[in-house]
Short mmCIF file of C-alpha atoms and ligand atoms in Angstrom, two decimals:
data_model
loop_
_atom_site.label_atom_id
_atom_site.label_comp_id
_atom_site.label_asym_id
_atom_site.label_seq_id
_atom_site.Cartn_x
_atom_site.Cartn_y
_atom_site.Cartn_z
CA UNK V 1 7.46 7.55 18.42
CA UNK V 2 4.19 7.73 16.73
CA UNK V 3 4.51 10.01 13.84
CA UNK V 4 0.86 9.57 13.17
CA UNK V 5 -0.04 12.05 16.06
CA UNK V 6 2.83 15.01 14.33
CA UNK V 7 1.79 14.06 10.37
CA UNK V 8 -1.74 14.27 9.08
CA UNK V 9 -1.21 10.98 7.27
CA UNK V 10 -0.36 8.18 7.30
CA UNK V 11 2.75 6.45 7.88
CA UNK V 12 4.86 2.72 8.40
CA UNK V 13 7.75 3.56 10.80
CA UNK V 14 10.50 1.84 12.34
CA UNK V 15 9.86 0.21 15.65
CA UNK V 16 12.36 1.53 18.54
CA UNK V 17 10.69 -1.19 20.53
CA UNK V 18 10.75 -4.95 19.90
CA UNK V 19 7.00 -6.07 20.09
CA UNK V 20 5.76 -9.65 21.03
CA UNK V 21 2.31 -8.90 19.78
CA UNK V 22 0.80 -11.80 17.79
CA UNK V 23 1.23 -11.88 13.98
CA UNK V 24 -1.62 -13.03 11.47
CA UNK V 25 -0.38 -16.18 10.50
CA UNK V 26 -3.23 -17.66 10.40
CA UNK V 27 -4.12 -17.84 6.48
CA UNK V 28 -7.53 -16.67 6.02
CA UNK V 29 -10.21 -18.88 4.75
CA UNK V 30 -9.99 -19.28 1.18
CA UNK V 31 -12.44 -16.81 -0.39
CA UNK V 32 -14.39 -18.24 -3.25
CA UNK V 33 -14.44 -15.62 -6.02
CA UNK V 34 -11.14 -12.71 -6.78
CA UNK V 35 -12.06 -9.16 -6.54
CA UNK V 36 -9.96 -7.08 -8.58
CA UNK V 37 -7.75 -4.24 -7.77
CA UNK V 38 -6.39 -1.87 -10.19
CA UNK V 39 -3.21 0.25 -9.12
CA UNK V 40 -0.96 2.42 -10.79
CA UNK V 41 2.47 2.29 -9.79
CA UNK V 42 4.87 5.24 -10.66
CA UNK V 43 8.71 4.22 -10.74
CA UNK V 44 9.84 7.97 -9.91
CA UNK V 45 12.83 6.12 -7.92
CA UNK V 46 13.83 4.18 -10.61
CA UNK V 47 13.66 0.66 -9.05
CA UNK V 48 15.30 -1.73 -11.00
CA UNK V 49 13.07 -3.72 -13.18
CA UNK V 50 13.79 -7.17 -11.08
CA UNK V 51 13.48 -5.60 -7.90
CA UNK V 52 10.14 -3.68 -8.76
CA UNK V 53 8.89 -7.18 -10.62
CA UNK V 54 9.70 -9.14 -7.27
CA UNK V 55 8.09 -6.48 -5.30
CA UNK V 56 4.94 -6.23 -7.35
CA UNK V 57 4.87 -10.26 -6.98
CA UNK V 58 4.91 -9.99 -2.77
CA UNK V 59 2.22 -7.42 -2.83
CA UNK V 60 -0.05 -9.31 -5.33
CA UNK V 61 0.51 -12.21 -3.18
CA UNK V 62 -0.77 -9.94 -0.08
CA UNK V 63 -3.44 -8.96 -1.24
CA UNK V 64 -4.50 -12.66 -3.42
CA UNK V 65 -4.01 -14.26 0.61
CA UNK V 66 -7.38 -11.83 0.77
CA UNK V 67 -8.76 -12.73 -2.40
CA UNK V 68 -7.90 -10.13 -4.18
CA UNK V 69 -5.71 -9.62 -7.58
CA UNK V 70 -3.85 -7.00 -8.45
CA UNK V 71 -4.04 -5.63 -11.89
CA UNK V 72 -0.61 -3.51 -12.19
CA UNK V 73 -0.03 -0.21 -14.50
CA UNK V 74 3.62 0.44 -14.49
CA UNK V 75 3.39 4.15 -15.33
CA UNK V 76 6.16 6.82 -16.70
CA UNK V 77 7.47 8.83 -14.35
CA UNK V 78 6.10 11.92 -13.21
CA UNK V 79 7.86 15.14 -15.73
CA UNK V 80 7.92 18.37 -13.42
CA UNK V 81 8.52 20.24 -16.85
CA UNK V 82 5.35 19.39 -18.00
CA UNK V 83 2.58 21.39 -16.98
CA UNK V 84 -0.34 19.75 -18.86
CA UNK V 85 0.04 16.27 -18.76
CA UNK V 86 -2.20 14.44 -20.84
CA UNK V 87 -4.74 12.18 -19.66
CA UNK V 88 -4.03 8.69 -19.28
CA UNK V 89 -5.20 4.75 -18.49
CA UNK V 90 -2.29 5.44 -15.10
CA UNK V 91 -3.81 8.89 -14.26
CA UNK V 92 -7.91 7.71 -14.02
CA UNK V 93 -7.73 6.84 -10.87
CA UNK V 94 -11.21 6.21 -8.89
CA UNK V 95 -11.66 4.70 -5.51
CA UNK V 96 -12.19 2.07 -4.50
CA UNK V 97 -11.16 -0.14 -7.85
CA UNK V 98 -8.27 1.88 -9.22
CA UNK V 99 -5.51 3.41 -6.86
CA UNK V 100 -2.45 4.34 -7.00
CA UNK V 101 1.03 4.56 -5.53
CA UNK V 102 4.14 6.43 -6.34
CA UNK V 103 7.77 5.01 -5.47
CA UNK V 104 9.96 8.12 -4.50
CA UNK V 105 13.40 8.08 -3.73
CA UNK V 106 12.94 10.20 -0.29
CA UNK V 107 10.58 11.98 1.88
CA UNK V 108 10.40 15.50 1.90
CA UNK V 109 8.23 15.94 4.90
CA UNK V 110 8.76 12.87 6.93
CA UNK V 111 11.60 11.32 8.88
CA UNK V 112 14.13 8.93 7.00
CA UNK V 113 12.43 6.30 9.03
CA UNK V 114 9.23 6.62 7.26
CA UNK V 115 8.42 3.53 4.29
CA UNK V 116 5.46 5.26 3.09
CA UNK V 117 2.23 7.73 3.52
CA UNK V 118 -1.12 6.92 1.87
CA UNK V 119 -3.31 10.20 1.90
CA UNK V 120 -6.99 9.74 3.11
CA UNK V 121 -9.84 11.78 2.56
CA UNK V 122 -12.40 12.39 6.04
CA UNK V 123 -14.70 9.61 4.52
CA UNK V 124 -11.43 7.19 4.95
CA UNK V 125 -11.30 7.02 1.03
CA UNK V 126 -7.93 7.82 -0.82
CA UNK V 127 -6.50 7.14 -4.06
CA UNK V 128 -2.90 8.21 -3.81
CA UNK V 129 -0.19 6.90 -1.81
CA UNK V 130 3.89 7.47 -2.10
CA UNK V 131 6.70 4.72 -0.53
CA UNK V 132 9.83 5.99 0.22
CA UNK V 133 12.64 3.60 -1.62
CA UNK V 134 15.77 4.60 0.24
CA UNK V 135 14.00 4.85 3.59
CA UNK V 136 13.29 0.94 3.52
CA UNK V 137 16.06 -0.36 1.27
CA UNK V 138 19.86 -1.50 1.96
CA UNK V 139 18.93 -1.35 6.06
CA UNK V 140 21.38 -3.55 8.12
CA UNK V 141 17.66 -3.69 10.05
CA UNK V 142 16.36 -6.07 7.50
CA UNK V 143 18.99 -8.50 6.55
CA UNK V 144 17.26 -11.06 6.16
CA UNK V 145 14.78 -9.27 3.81
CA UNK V 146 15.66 -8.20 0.43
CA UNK V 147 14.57 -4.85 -1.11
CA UNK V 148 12.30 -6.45 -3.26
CA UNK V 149 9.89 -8.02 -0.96
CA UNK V 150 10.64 -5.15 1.52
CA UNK V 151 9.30 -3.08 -1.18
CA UNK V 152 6.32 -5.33 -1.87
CA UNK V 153 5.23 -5.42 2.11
CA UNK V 154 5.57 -1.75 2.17
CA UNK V 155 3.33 -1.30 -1.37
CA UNK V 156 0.43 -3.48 0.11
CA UNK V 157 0.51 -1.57 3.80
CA UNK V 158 0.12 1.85 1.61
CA UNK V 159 -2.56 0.54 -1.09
CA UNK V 160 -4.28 -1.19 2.66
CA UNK V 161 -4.82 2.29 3.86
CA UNK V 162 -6.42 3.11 0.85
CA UNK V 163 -9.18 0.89 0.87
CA UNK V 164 -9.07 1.17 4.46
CA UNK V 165 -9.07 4.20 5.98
CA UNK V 166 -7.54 6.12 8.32
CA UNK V 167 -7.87 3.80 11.26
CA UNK V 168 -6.78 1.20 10.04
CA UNK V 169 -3.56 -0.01 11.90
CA UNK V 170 -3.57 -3.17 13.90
CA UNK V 171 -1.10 -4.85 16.19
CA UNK V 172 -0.63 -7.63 13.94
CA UNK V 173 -0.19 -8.36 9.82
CA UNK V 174 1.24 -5.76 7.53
CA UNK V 175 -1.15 -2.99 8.83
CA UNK V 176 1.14 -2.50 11.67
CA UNK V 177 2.48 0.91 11.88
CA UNK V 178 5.10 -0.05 13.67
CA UNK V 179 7.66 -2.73 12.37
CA UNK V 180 10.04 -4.17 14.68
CA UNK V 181 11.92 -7.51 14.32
CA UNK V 182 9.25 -9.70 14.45
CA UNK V 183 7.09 -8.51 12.11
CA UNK V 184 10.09 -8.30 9.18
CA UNK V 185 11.03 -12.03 10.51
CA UNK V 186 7.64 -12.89 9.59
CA UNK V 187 7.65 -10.87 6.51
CA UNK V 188 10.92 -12.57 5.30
CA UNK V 189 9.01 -15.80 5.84
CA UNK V 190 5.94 -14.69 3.31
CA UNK V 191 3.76 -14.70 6.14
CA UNK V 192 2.86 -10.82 6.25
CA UNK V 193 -0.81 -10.87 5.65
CA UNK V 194 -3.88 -8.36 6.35
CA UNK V 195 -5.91 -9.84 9.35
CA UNK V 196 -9.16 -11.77 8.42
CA UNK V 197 -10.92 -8.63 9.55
CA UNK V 198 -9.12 -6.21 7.28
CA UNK V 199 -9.56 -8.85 4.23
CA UNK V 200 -13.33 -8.59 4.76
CA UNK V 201 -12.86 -5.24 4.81
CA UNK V 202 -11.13 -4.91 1.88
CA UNK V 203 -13.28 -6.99 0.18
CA UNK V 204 -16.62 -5.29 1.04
CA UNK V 205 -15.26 -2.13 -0.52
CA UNK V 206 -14.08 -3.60 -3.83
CA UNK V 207 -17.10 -4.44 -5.93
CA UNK V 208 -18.23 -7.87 -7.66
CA UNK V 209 -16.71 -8.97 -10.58
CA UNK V 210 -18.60 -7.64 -13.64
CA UNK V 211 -20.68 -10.50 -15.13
CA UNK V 212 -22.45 -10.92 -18.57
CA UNK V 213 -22.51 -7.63 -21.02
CA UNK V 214 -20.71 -4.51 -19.82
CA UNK V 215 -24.14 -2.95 -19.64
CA UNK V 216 -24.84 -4.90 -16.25
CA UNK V 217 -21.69 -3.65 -15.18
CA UNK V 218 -22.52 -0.93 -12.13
CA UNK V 219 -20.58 2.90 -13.37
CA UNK V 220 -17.43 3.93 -12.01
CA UNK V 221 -17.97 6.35 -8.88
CA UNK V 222 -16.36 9.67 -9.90
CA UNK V 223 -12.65 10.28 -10.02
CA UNK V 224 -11.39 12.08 -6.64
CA UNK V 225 -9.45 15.73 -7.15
CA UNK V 226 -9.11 16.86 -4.18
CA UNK V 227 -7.79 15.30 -1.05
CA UNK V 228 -8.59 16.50 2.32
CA UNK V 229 -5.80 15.83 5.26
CA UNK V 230 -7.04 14.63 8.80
CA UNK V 231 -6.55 17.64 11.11
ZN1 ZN T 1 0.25 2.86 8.00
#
């Protein structure tokens, strides 16, 4: 089952199918200097504080194997009484350098086997992703993982798409779409990486850390309003 080919987006899925495809655990070379990644992270499932702090530490770790550090906005809730809501430091979002994803309970319009969907303009740039809590947590198919750093893996494959497009599943490291029992046995091992290409990748979107007066610093490209599904 690739859901890919029914959903225009993009999604993690159980594997039916145990794959011996090799993993990247092969630690990338050390990259000198730490891009930065800011992400807003909306707790609409109401992860526990522990679990959500654990989780948050597994994908920071993800993404520092790339050098690359996670800045984190923990941000209220979405209200669906208000109508207006105002603007705020979680809701500027602007590719590539401040994304965000949302932690719902369920999936409305994907299978209960789905973790997550990042949504991906035609250029391959997105800035809004949701994970699916109760899709990836308390599975007998994970035992050996805990929700926390289920939840982490699953936060850094969604925030991945973001920065790397649409195409941008491999047969290895957490950008697999597919995740069978060797990939979570490596993932329970803190060994779930991005390949050395997709780190590079990563990388050349982010841009360089902002030296000397803020003037120098290069302008924010504009915020995204609109997202545009892959037929
Ligand atoms: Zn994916």
């Amino acid at each position: 089952m690739y859901l890919f080919r029914r959903f225009p987006l993009l999604l993690i899925v159980w594997a039916t199918v145990i794959s011996t495809s090799p993993q990247a655990r092969t630690p990338d070379e050390a990259p000198r200097q730490s891009l930065r990644l800011q992400v807003s992270l909306f707790n609409d499932a109401q992860v526990d504080p522990a679990t959500l702090a654990r989780a948050q530490s597994r994908a920071s770790a993800i993404f520092a194997h790339s050098g690359i550090e996670v800045d984190w906005l923990v941000c209220a809730a979405a209200d669906p009484g208000d109508f207006a809501p105002r603007r705020t430091a979680c809701s500027t979002l602007s590719w590539p350098a401040h994304l965000s994803v949302r932690i719902r309970p369920g999936a409305l319009s994907a299978s209960a086997d789905t973790f997550g969907q990042a949504f991906v303009d035609a250029g391959g740039e997105g800035v809004y992703s949701n994970v699916y809590y109760q899709n990836l947590s308390r599975s007998s198919r994970h035992p050996e993982l805990s929700d926390a750093e289920m939840l982490g893996c699953v936060l850094a494959h969604e925030l991945g798409h973001l920065l790397l497009g649409a195409n941008s599943h491999s047969a290895s490291g957490v950008m697999q779409a597919r995740w069978d029992a060797s990939t979570l046995r490596i993932a329970a091992e803190s060994s779930l990486f991005f390949t050395p290409a997709q780190s590079a990748a990563l990388r050349s979107h982010l841009p360089r850390p902002c030296e000397g007066t803020s003037a120098a610093c290069p302008a924010q490209r504009p915020v995204l309003i609109s997202i545009a599904y892959r037929p």
